[in-house]
């Protein structure tokens, strides 16, 4: 019989096992796309925008060969899309950084690795990675004291543990103070560290994290930890059967890379800047070029989804320019 006390763990350890353990959710053959849609799956316009971002960096660096590192690459969908959308004359060295195994049939140009290569010149891009980096959950008790939340693996039941202490307490104080009984926070320290490590692999170019995000002053009072399975939001139970995710304190991640100028904006703004607009084609085109009209209409619908308020358009984009001039 299982020792019942062993079933209760902090959320960080529980999520680590549930997502990335030997039988973990992200090791499953269907991959993330089997359970939820990211911007990458929503439309090829997203990969085309990343290709334009990459081309812009190549121009700034005045090089014709550039690296693209996709951290948390899923099944390599974004890299595949970018390779299909590259402008003439730009040579890209693509790396997929992933916990899961390389999928069969992937473009052989894509190198599959467990860690980002060090010292790259180019673009490091992480779409919906940091929300899956396991973090402790804290909850303020009846006296307003933040305590670690412990979770039972089998059913997701929770109870409060020790008071949050040390570096975790300092993180909460700086980034996500809790005071009222029942308020909750995800302690983003492991995300800050993961982002600092990844961004540190860029010797020259750009590091970009794109995710569900919040910033100090507008944190969700009860946190955002939740689950996804089969396209639906479900209770967060750390039993390996579902995705477990929590929005990212992207302002804290930004501060973890102090040497590189940071810009924090939203996907709507960034994609517009990269030429993804939601404008419908003129009706007159329907008469002169019906097929062109229909495909422009479909693209406008996809662009609208990628930039929608209350949806993907609200995603945070954190950009660090490394060794590039301050403009641009
Ligand atoms: C939500 S999925 C996003 C997939 C893809 N970027 C997209 O936008 O469709 C998160 C991915 O990050 C991967 N991942 C999480 N932590 C990782 C780590 N430390 N190193 C490499 N991959 C990781 C997971 O296995 C999963 O495939």
mmCIF file of C-alpha atoms and ligand atoms in Angstrom:
data_model
loop_
_atom_site.group_PDB
_atom_site.id
_atom_site.type_symbol
_atom_site.label_atom_id
_atom_site.label_comp_id
_atom_site.label_asym_id
_atom_site.label_seq_id
_atom_site.Cartn_x
_atom_site.Cartn_y
_atom_site.Cartn_z
ATOM 1 C CA UNK A 1 0.000 0.000 0.000
ATOM 2 C CA UNK A 2 1.184 3.525 -0.755
ATOM 3 C CA UNK A 3 2.315 5.557 2.217
ATOM 4 C CA UNK A 4 -0.335 8.266 2.223
ATOM 5 C CA UNK A 5 2.025 10.948 3.557
ATOM 6 C CA UNK A 6 4.234 10.395 0.485
ATOM 7 C CA UNK A 7 1.414 11.477 -1.790
ATOM 8 C CA UNK A 8 1.494 15.074 -0.596
ATOM 9 C CA UNK A 9 4.099 17.216 -2.320
ATOM 10 C CA UNK A 10 4.813 20.826 -3.163
ATOM 11 C CA UNK A 11 3.396 21.842 -6.554
ATOM 12 C CA UNK A 12 6.834 22.276 -8.113
ATOM 13 C CA UNK A 13 7.867 18.679 -7.488
ATOM 14 C CA UNK A 14 4.406 17.382 -8.355
ATOM 15 C CA UNK A 15 4.279 19.206 -11.709
ATOM 16 C CA UNK A 16 7.850 18.199 -12.575
ATOM 17 C CA UNK A 17 6.900 14.513 -12.206
ATOM 18 C CA UNK A 18 3.476 14.875 -13.846
ATOM 19 C CA UNK A 19 4.742 16.663 -16.976
ATOM 20 C CA UNK A 20 8.316 15.467 -17.431
ATOM 21 C CA UNK A 21 8.671 12.194 -15.492
ATOM 22 C CA UNK A 22 9.153 8.945 -17.430
ATOM 23 C CA UNK A 23 5.381 8.596 -17.874
ATOM 24 C CA UNK A 24 4.848 12.368 -17.924
ATOM 25 C CA UNK A 25 2.256 14.220 -19.967
ATOM 26 C CA UNK A 26 4.826 15.807 -22.314
ATOM 27 C CA UNK A 27 6.373 12.423 -23.147
ATOM 28 C CA UNK A 28 3.124 11.246 -24.753
ATOM 29 C CA UNK A 29 3.181 10.516 -28.486
ATOM 30 C CA UNK A 30 0.353 12.922 -29.393
ATOM 31 C CA UNK A 31 2.381 15.963 -28.241
ATOM 32 C CA UNK A 32 0.961 19.267 -26.984
ATOM 33 C CA UNK A 33 -1.091 19.796 -30.157
ATOM 34 C CA UNK A 34 -3.193 16.774 -29.153
ATOM 35 C CA UNK A 35 -4.519 18.742 -26.169
ATOM 36 C CA UNK A 36 -4.464 22.477 -26.883
ATOM 37 C CA UNK A 37 -3.834 25.030 -29.611
ATOM 38 C CA UNK A 38 -0.994 27.499 -29.394
ATOM 39 C CA UNK A 39 -0.406 30.398 -31.814
ATOM 40 C CA UNK A 40 1.872 28.040 -33.728
ATOM 41 C CA UNK A 41 -1.023 25.677 -34.430
ATOM 42 C CA UNK A 42 -3.558 28.461 -34.965
ATOM 43 C CA UNK A 43 -2.026 29.734 -38.216
ATOM 44 C CA UNK A 44 1.097 29.591 -40.403
ATOM 45 C CA UNK A 45 1.023 33.412 -40.220
ATOM 46 C CA UNK A 46 2.677 33.071 -36.799
ATOM 47 C CA UNK A 47 5.705 31.188 -38.168
ATOM 48 C CA UNK A 48 5.865 33.624 -41.095
ATOM 49 C CA UNK A 49 6.025 36.515 -38.606
ATOM 50 C CA UNK A 50 8.852 34.768 -36.714
ATOM 51 C CA UNK A 51 10.655 34.308 -40.062
ATOM 52 C CA UNK A 52 10.389 38.082 -40.664
ATOM 53 C CA UNK A 53 11.688 38.759 -37.137
ATOM 54 C CA UNK A 54 14.638 36.468 -37.864
ATOM 55 C CA UNK A 55 15.337 38.153 -41.194
ATOM 56 C CA UNK A 56 15.317 41.544 -39.457
ATOM 57 C CA UNK A 57 17.923 40.362 -36.945
ATOM 58 C CA UNK A 58 20.075 38.961 -39.759
ATOM 59 C CA UNK A 59 19.950 42.396 -41.429
ATOM 60 C CA UNK A 60 20.910 44.143 -38.184
ATOM 61 C CA UNK A 61 23.785 41.715 -37.675
ATOM 62 C CA UNK A 62 24.684 41.991 -41.350
ATOM 63 C CA UNK A 63 24.866 38.227 -41.792
ATOM 64 C CA UNK A 64 23.371 35.740 -44.247
ATOM 65 C CA UNK A 65 23.546 32.782 -41.830
ATOM 66 C CA UNK A 66 21.709 32.845 -38.561
ATOM 67 C CA UNK A 67 20.655 30.463 -35.768
ATOM 68 C CA UNK A 68 17.066 29.915 -34.671
ATOM 69 C CA UNK A 69 16.620 28.149 -31.332
ATOM 70 C CA UNK A 70 13.076 27.118 -30.408
ATOM 71 C CA UNK A 71 12.890 26.350 -26.677
ATOM 72 C CA UNK A 72 10.031 24.001 -25.736
ATOM 73 C CA UNK A 73 9.671 23.119 -29.395
ATOM 74 C CA UNK A 74 6.755 20.668 -29.090
ATOM 75 C CA UNK A 75 7.019 18.525 -32.201
ATOM 76 C CA UNK A 76 9.029 21.099 -34.164
ATOM 77 C CA UNK A 77 5.968 22.746 -35.707
ATOM 78 C CA UNK A 78 7.254 26.335 -35.414
ATOM 79 C CA UNK A 79 10.677 25.541 -36.879
ATOM 80 C CA UNK A 80 9.061 23.649 -39.746
ATOM 81 C CA UNK A 81 6.828 26.655 -40.434
ATOM 82 C CA UNK A 82 9.698 29.151 -40.271
ATOM 83 C CA UNK A 83 11.838 27.072 -42.650
ATOM 84 C CA UNK A 84 8.943 27.122 -45.120
ATOM 85 C CA UNK A 85 8.593 30.909 -44.860
ATOM 86 C CA UNK A 86 12.210 32.073 -45.130
ATOM 87 C CA UNK A 87 13.056 34.872 -47.516
ATOM 88 C CA UNK A 88 15.379 34.075 -50.411
ATOM 89 C CA UNK A 89 19.068 34.131 -49.488
ATOM 90 C CA UNK A 90 18.748 33.711 -45.715
ATOM 91 C CA UNK A 91 20.371 30.581 -44.346
ATOM 92 C CA UNK A 92 19.082 29.376 -40.974
ATOM 93 C CA UNK A 93 20.587 26.844 -38.586
ATOM 94 C CA UNK A 94 17.536 25.525 -36.659
ATOM 95 C CA UNK A 95 17.640 23.958 -33.190
ATOM 96 C CA UNK A 96 14.680 22.405 -31.360
ATOM 97 C CA UNK A 97 15.150 22.272 -27.587
ATOM 98 C CA UNK A 98 12.706 19.723 -26.197
ATOM 99 C CA UNK A 99 12.196 17.260 -23.342
ATOM 100 C CA UNK A 100 10.228 14.918 -25.612
ATOM 101 C CA UNK A 101 11.861 12.715 -28.237
ATOM 102 C CA UNK A 102 12.486 13.856 -31.800
ATOM 103 C CA UNK A 103 9.378 13.101 -33.869
ATOM 104 C CA UNK A 104 9.778 10.831 -36.878
ATOM 105 C CA UNK A 105 9.911 12.524 -40.274
ATOM 106 C CA UNK A 106 11.127 15.893 -38.998
ATOM 107 C CA UNK A 107 13.158 18.019 -41.442
ATOM 108 C CA UNK A 108 16.739 16.672 -41.075
ATOM 109 C CA UNK A 109 18.117 20.233 -40.991
ATOM 110 C CA UNK A 110 16.580 20.655 -37.519
ATOM 111 C CA UNK A 111 18.932 19.688 -34.722
ATOM 112 C CA UNK A 112 17.056 18.186 -31.746
ATOM 113 C CA UNK A 113 18.648 18.959 -28.379
ATOM 114 C CA UNK A 114 18.023 18.826 -24.625
ATOM 115 C CA UNK A 115 19.600 22.226 -23.912
ATOM 116 C CA UNK A 116 20.002 25.380 -25.999
ATOM 117 C CA UNK A 117 23.429 25.617 -27.644
ATOM 118 C CA UNK A 118 25.657 28.247 -26.025
ATOM 119 C CA UNK A 119 26.905 31.377 -27.762
ATOM 120 C CA UNK A 120 24.416 31.597 -30.629
ATOM 121 C CA UNK A 121 24.119 34.456 -33.067
ATOM 122 C CA UNK A 122 20.473 34.806 -33.974
ATOM 123 C CA UNK A 123 17.066 34.333 -32.375
ATOM 124 C CA UNK A 124 16.123 32.269 -29.328
ATOM 125 C CA UNK A 125 12.345 31.916 -29.242
ATOM 126 C CA UNK A 126 10.191 30.306 -26.523
ATOM 127 C CA UNK A 127 6.456 30.135 -27.214
ATOM 128 C CA UNK A 128 4.393 28.841 -24.284
ATOM 129 C CA UNK A 129 7.405 27.298 -22.576
ATOM 130 C CA UNK A 130 7.741 29.244 -19.312
ATOM 131 C CA UNK A 131 4.123 28.588 -18.230
ATOM 132 C CA UNK A 132 5.087 24.898 -18.115
ATOM 133 C CA UNK A 133 8.199 25.438 -15.963
ATOM 134 C CA UNK A 134 7.107 24.019 -12.578
ATOM 135 C CA UNK A 135 6.738 26.510 -9.728
ATOM 136 C CA UNK A 136 5.680 26.365 -6.097
ATOM 137 C CA UNK A 137 2.251 27.690 -5.193
ATOM 138 C CA UNK A 138 1.798 29.870 -2.103
ATOM 139 C CA UNK A 139 -1.419 30.716 -0.285
ATOM 140 C CA UNK A 140 -1.975 33.202 2.534
ATOM 141 C CA UNK A 141 -3.391 31.417 5.610
ATOM 142 C CA UNK A 142 -6.079 32.728 7.950
ATOM 143 C CA UNK A 143 -3.522 35.132 9.492
ATOM 144 C CA UNK A 144 -2.349 36.345 6.066
ATOM 145 C CA UNK A 145 0.925 34.366 6.306
ATOM 146 C CA UNK A 146 2.014 32.901 2.900
ATOM 147 C CA UNK A 147 2.444 29.124 3.120
ATOM 148 C CA UNK A 148 3.476 26.558 0.530
ATOM 149 C CA UNK A 149 0.516 24.668 -0.919
ATOM 150 C CA UNK A 150 0.911 20.886 -0.900
ATOM 151 C CA UNK A 151 -1.016 18.734 -3.342
ATOM 152 C CA UNK A 152 -2.116 15.099 -3.432
ATOM 153 C CA UNK A 153 -1.045 13.360 -6.634
ATOM 154 C CA UNK A 154 -4.093 11.165 -7.062
ATOM 155 C CA UNK A 155 -6.846 13.790 -6.970
ATOM 156 C CA UNK A 156 -5.303 17.279 -6.739
ATOM 157 C CA UNK A 157 -6.569 17.848 -3.168
ATOM 158 C CA UNK A 158 -4.581 20.590 -1.456
ATOM 159 C CA UNK A 159 -3.509 21.568 2.051
ATOM 160 C CA UNK A 160 -1.231 24.259 3.416
ATOM 161 C CA UNK A 161 2.322 23.445 4.468
ATOM 162 C CA UNK A 162 5.186 25.451 5.964
ATOM 163 C CA UNK A 163 5.425 29.227 5.760
ATOM 164 C CA UNK A 164 7.209 30.396 2.614
ATOM 165 C CA UNK A 165 10.797 31.257 3.543
ATOM 166 C CA UNK A 166 14.171 32.331 2.195
ATOM 167 C CA UNK A 167 14.567 33.238 -1.481
ATOM 168 C CA UNK A 168 10.949 32.249 -2.223
ATOM 169 C CA UNK A 169 9.686 34.679 0.418
ATOM 170 C CA UNK A 170 11.917 37.425 -0.993
ATOM 171 C CA UNK A 171 10.555 36.721 -4.493
ATOM 172 C CA UNK A 172 6.951 36.978 -3.267
ATOM 173 C CA UNK A 173 7.700 40.198 -1.420
ATOM 174 C CA UNK A 174 9.259 41.779 -4.518
ATOM 175 C CA UNK A 175 7.010 40.445 -7.240
ATOM 176 C CA UNK A 176 3.743 39.133 -5.864
ATOM 177 C CA UNK A 177 2.992 40.171 -2.270
ATOM 178 C CA UNK A 178 0.148 38.268 -0.575
ATOM 179 C CA UNK A 179 -1.687 39.615 2.434
ATOM 180 C CA UNK A 180 -5.379 38.717 2.472
ATOM 181 C CA UNK A 181 -6.298 35.202 3.659
ATOM 182 C CA UNK A 182 -6.901 32.908 0.674
ATOM 183 C CA UNK A 183 -4.835 34.928 -1.830
ATOM 184 C CA UNK A 184 -2.547 32.743 -3.902
ATOM 185 C CA UNK A 185 0.540 33.136 -6.057
ATOM 186 C CA UNK A 186 2.801 30.997 -8.206
ATOM 187 C CA UNK A 187 6.382 31.623 -7.079
ATOM 188 C CA UNK A 188 8.112 32.396 -10.369
ATOM 189 C CA UNK A 189 11.717 31.923 -9.252
ATOM 190 C CA UNK A 190 12.336 28.759 -11.357
ATOM 191 C CA UNK A 191 10.897 30.534 -14.412
ATOM 192 C CA UNK A 192 13.222 33.521 -13.871
ATOM 193 C CA UNK A 193 16.181 31.143 -13.594
ATOM 194 C CA UNK A 194 15.126 29.098 -16.643
ATOM 195 C CA UNK A 195 14.695 32.261 -18.696
ATOM 196 C CA UNK A 196 18.051 33.702 -17.549
ATOM 197 C CA UNK A 197 19.779 30.442 -18.580
ATOM 198 C CA UNK A 198 18.085 30.326 -21.980
ATOM 199 C CA UNK A 199 18.581 34.012 -22.795
ATOM 200 C CA UNK A 200 22.201 33.638 -21.677
ATOM 201 C CA UNK A 201 22.794 31.397 -24.696
ATOM 202 C CA UNK A 202 22.427 34.363 -27.058
ATOM 203 C CA UNK A 203 25.802 35.954 -27.781
ATOM 204 C CA UNK A 204 24.304 38.361 -30.318
ATOM 205 C CA UNK A 205 20.719 38.777 -31.436
ATOM 206 C CA UNK A 206 17.371 38.478 -29.741
ATOM 207 C CA UNK A 207 15.819 36.313 -27.000
ATOM 208 C CA UNK A 208 12.019 36.229 -27.025
ATOM 209 C CA UNK A 209 9.572 34.620 -24.584
ATOM 210 C CA UNK A 210 5.891 34.568 -25.504
ATOM 211 C CA UNK A 211 3.336 33.453 -22.946
ATOM 212 C CA UNK A 212 0.213 34.031 -20.900
ATOM 213 C CA UNK A 213 1.570 36.776 -18.672
ATOM 214 C CA UNK A 214 0.886 39.249 -15.888
ATOM 215 C CA UNK A 215 2.870 42.048 -14.297
ATOM 216 C CA UNK A 216 3.159 43.477 -10.794
ATOM 217 C CA UNK A 217 0.169 45.591 -9.910
ATOM 218 C CA UNK A 218 -2.127 43.403 -12.017
ATOM 219 C CA UNK A 219 -1.526 39.904 -10.676
ATOM 220 C CA UNK A 220 -4.508 37.546 -10.522
ATOM 221 C CA UNK A 221 -5.400 37.403 -6.787
ATOM 222 C CA UNK A 222 -5.819 33.623 -6.696
ATOM 223 C CA UNK A 223 -3.096 32.609 -9.171
ATOM 224 C CA UNK A 224 -3.761 30.862 -12.484
ATOM 225 C CA UNK A 225 -2.683 27.246 -12.022
ATOM 226 C CA UNK A 226 -4.933 25.047 -14.144
ATOM 227 C CA UNK A 227 -5.053 21.924 -16.305
ATOM 228 C CA UNK A 228 -5.788 21.140 -19.966
ATOM 229 C CA UNK A 229 -6.721 17.837 -21.514
ATOM 230 C CA UNK A 230 -8.235 17.015 -24.879
ATOM 231 C CA UNK A 231 -8.851 20.676 -25.740
ATOM 232 C CA UNK A 232 -10.663 21.489 -22.481
ATOM 233 C CA UNK A 233 -9.710 23.246 -19.287
ATOM 234 C CA UNK A 234 -9.766 20.747 -16.404
ATOM 235 C CA UNK A 235 -8.841 20.673 -12.692
ATOM 236 C CA UNK A 236 -5.094 20.700 -12.068
ATOM 237 C CA UNK A 237 -4.414 17.150 -10.883
ATOM 238 C CA UNK A 238 -0.692 16.208 -11.034
ATOM 239 C CA UNK A 239 -1.238 12.604 -12.127
ATOM 240 C CA UNK A 240 0.329 12.803 -15.615
ATOM 241 C CA UNK A 241 -3.006 12.784 -17.429
ATOM 242 C CA UNK A 242 -3.114 16.498 -18.354
ATOM 243 C CA UNK A 243 -1.151 19.646 -19.015
ATOM 244 C CA UNK A 244 -0.481 21.784 -15.931
ATOM 245 C CA UNK A 245 0.133 25.440 -16.562
ATOM 246 C CA UNK A 246 0.250 28.791 -14.781
ATOM 247 C CA UNK A 247 0.603 32.254 -16.322
ATOM 248 C CA UNK A 248 4.049 33.815 -16.166
ATOM 249 C CA UNK A 249 5.277 36.849 -14.192
ATOM 250 C CA UNK A 250 7.121 38.082 -17.292
ATOM 251 C CA UNK A 251 8.302 41.303 -15.585
ATOM 252 C CA UNK A 252 10.218 39.140 -13.087
ATOM 253 C CA UNK A 253 11.713 37.102 -15.958
ATOM 254 C CA UNK A 254 12.772 40.374 -17.625
ATOM 255 C CA UNK A 255 14.625 41.461 -14.486
ATOM 256 C CA UNK A 256 16.489 38.125 -14.433
ATOM 257 C CA UNK A 257 18.410 39.198 -17.565
ATOM 258 C CA UNK A 258 19.756 42.550 -16.348
ATOM 259 C CA UNK A 259 22.485 42.983 -18.967
ATOM 260 C CA UNK A 260 20.190 43.065 -22.001
ATOM 261 C CA UNK A 261 17.634 45.767 -22.721
ATOM 262 C CA UNK A 262 14.126 44.323 -22.288
ATOM 263 C CA UNK A 263 10.888 45.216 -23.992
ATOM 264 C CA UNK A 264 7.616 43.855 -22.635
ATOM 265 C CA UNK A 265 4.661 44.158 -24.947
ATOM 266 C CA UNK A 266 1.712 42.115 -26.193
ATOM 267 C CA UNK A 267 1.259 39.798 -29.161
ATOM 268 C CA UNK A 268 -1.221 42.110 -30.874
ATOM 269 C CA UNK A 269 1.377 44.911 -30.952
ATOM 270 C CA UNK A 270 4.250 42.647 -31.992
ATOM 271 C CA UNK A 271 2.404 40.835 -34.761
ATOM 272 C CA UNK A 272 1.115 44.117 -36.191
ATOM 273 C CA UNK A 273 4.722 45.340 -36.174
ATOM 274 C CA UNK A 274 5.683 42.171 -38.031
ATOM 275 C CA UNK A 275 3.047 42.713 -40.698
ATOM 276 C CA UNK A 276 0.212 40.495 -39.416
ATOM 277 C CA UNK A 277 -2.932 42.612 -39.656
ATOM 278 C CA UNK A 278 -6.570 41.635 -39.333
ATOM 279 C CA UNK A 279 -7.824 43.777 -42.252
ATOM 280 C CA UNK A 280 -10.334 42.132 -44.586
ATOM 281 C CA UNK A 281 -9.503 42.258 -48.300
ATOM 282 C CA UNK A 282 -11.469 44.800 -50.387
ATOM 283 C CA UNK A 283 -14.739 43.398 -51.713
ATOM 284 C CA UNK A 284 -13.753 44.520 -55.223
ATOM 285 C CA UNK A 285 -11.082 41.767 -55.198
ATOM 286 C CA UNK A 286 -13.876 39.152 -55.121
ATOM 287 C CA UNK A 287 -14.888 40.140 -58.648
ATOM 288 C CA UNK A 288 -11.397 40.340 -60.166
ATOM 289 C CA UNK A 289 -9.683 37.471 -58.290
ATOM 290 C CA UNK A 290 -12.196 35.259 -56.428
ATOM 291 C CA UNK A 291 -9.596 32.683 -55.302
ATOM 292 C CA UNK A 292 -7.235 35.428 -54.119
ATOM 293 C CA UNK A 293 -10.121 37.082 -52.283
ATOM 294 C CA UNK A 294 -11.034 33.869 -50.468
ATOM 295 C CA UNK A 295 -7.490 33.128 -49.380
ATOM 296 C CA UNK A 296 -6.995 36.750 -48.225
ATOM 297 C CA UNK A 297 -10.242 36.462 -46.274
ATOM 298 C CA UNK A 298 -9.052 33.243 -44.580
ATOM 299 C CA UNK A 299 -5.710 34.890 -43.717
ATOM 300 C CA UNK A 300 -7.540 37.895 -42.244
ATOM 301 C CA UNK A 301 -9.547 35.512 -40.032
ATOM 302 C CA UNK A 302 -6.377 33.784 -38.818
ATOM 303 C CA UNK A 303 -4.650 37.109 -38.194
ATOM 304 C CA UNK A 304 -7.680 38.238 -36.196
ATOM 305 C CA UNK A 305 -7.416 35.107 -34.017
ATOM 306 C CA UNK A 306 -3.682 35.627 -33.422
ATOM 307 C CA UNK A 307 -4.212 39.253 -32.385
ATOM 308 C CA UNK A 308 -7.598 38.984 -30.626
ATOM 309 C CA UNK A 309 -8.318 40.886 -27.430
ATOM 310 C CA UNK A 310 -9.226 38.452 -24.655
ATOM 311 C CA UNK A 311 -7.351 35.736 -26.573
ATOM 312 C CA UNK A 312 -3.963 35.124 -28.184
ATOM 313 C CA UNK A 313 -3.448 38.850 -28.848
ATOM 314 C CA UNK A 314 -3.140 39.459 -25.093
ATOM 315 C CA UNK A 315 -0.146 37.119 -24.744
ATOM 316 C CA UNK A 316 2.966 38.811 -23.389
ATOM 317 C CA UNK A 317 6.071 39.137 -25.558
ATOM 318 C CA UNK A 318 9.335 39.693 -23.681
ATOM 319 C CA UNK A 319 12.215 40.665 -25.959
ATOM 320 C CA UNK A 320 15.871 41.053 -24.985
ATOM 321 C CA UNK A 321 18.248 42.570 -27.505
ATOM 322 C CA UNK A 322 21.784 41.309 -27.032
ATOM 323 C CA UNK A 323 24.700 43.030 -28.740
ATOM 324 C CA UNK A 324 22.384 44.918 -31.104
ATOM 325 C CA UNK A 325 22.123 48.689 -31.400
ATOM 326 C CA UNK A 326 19.455 50.261 -29.179
ATOM 327 C CA UNK A 327 17.099 51.246 -32.019
ATOM 328 C CA UNK A 328 15.035 48.907 -34.166
HETATM 329 C C1 LIG B 1 2.911 24.251 -24.210
HETATM 330 S S1 LIG B 1 4.083 23.320 -25.104
HETATM 331 C C2 LIG B 1 4.484 24.509 -26.378
HETATM 332 C C3 LIG B 1 5.000 23.880 -27.656
HETATM 333 C C4 LIG B 1 5.343 24.872 -28.757
HETATM 334 N N1 LIG B 1 6.344 25.839 -28.340
HETATM 335 C C5 LIG B 1 4.112 25.605 -29.247
HETATM 336 O O1 LIG B 1 4.018 26.801 -29.042
HETATM 337 O O2 LIG B 1 3.251 24.965 -29.860
HETATM 338 C C6 LIG B 1 5.505 23.375 -24.039
HETATM 339 C C7 LIG B 1 6.648 22.512 -24.507
HETATM 340 O O3 LIG B 1 7.820 22.810 -23.736
HETATM 341 C C8 LIG B 1 8.523 21.606 -23.511
HETATM 342 N N2 LIG B 1 9.429 21.817 -22.371
HETATM 343 C C9 LIG B 1 9.097 22.127 -21.113
HETATM 344 N N3 LIG B 1 10.189 22.280 -20.334
HETATM 345 C C10 LIG B 1 11.247 22.064 -21.124
HETATM 346 C C11 LIG B 1 12.657 22.085 -20.909
HETATM 347 N N4 LIG B 1 13.181 22.369 -19.711
HETATM 348 N N5 LIG B 1 13.457 21.836 -21.944
HETATM 349 C C12 LIG B 1 12.930 21.559 -23.162
HETATM 350 N N6 LIG B 1 11.602 21.522 -23.432
HETATM 351 C C13 LIG B 1 10.766 21.772 -22.430
HETATM 352 C C14 LIG B 1 7.425 20.593 -23.282
HETATM 353 O O4 LIG B 1 7.868 19.258 -23.432
HETATM 354 C C15 LIG B 1 6.399 21.032 -24.348
HETATM 355 O O5 LIG B 1 6.598 20.378 -25.571
#
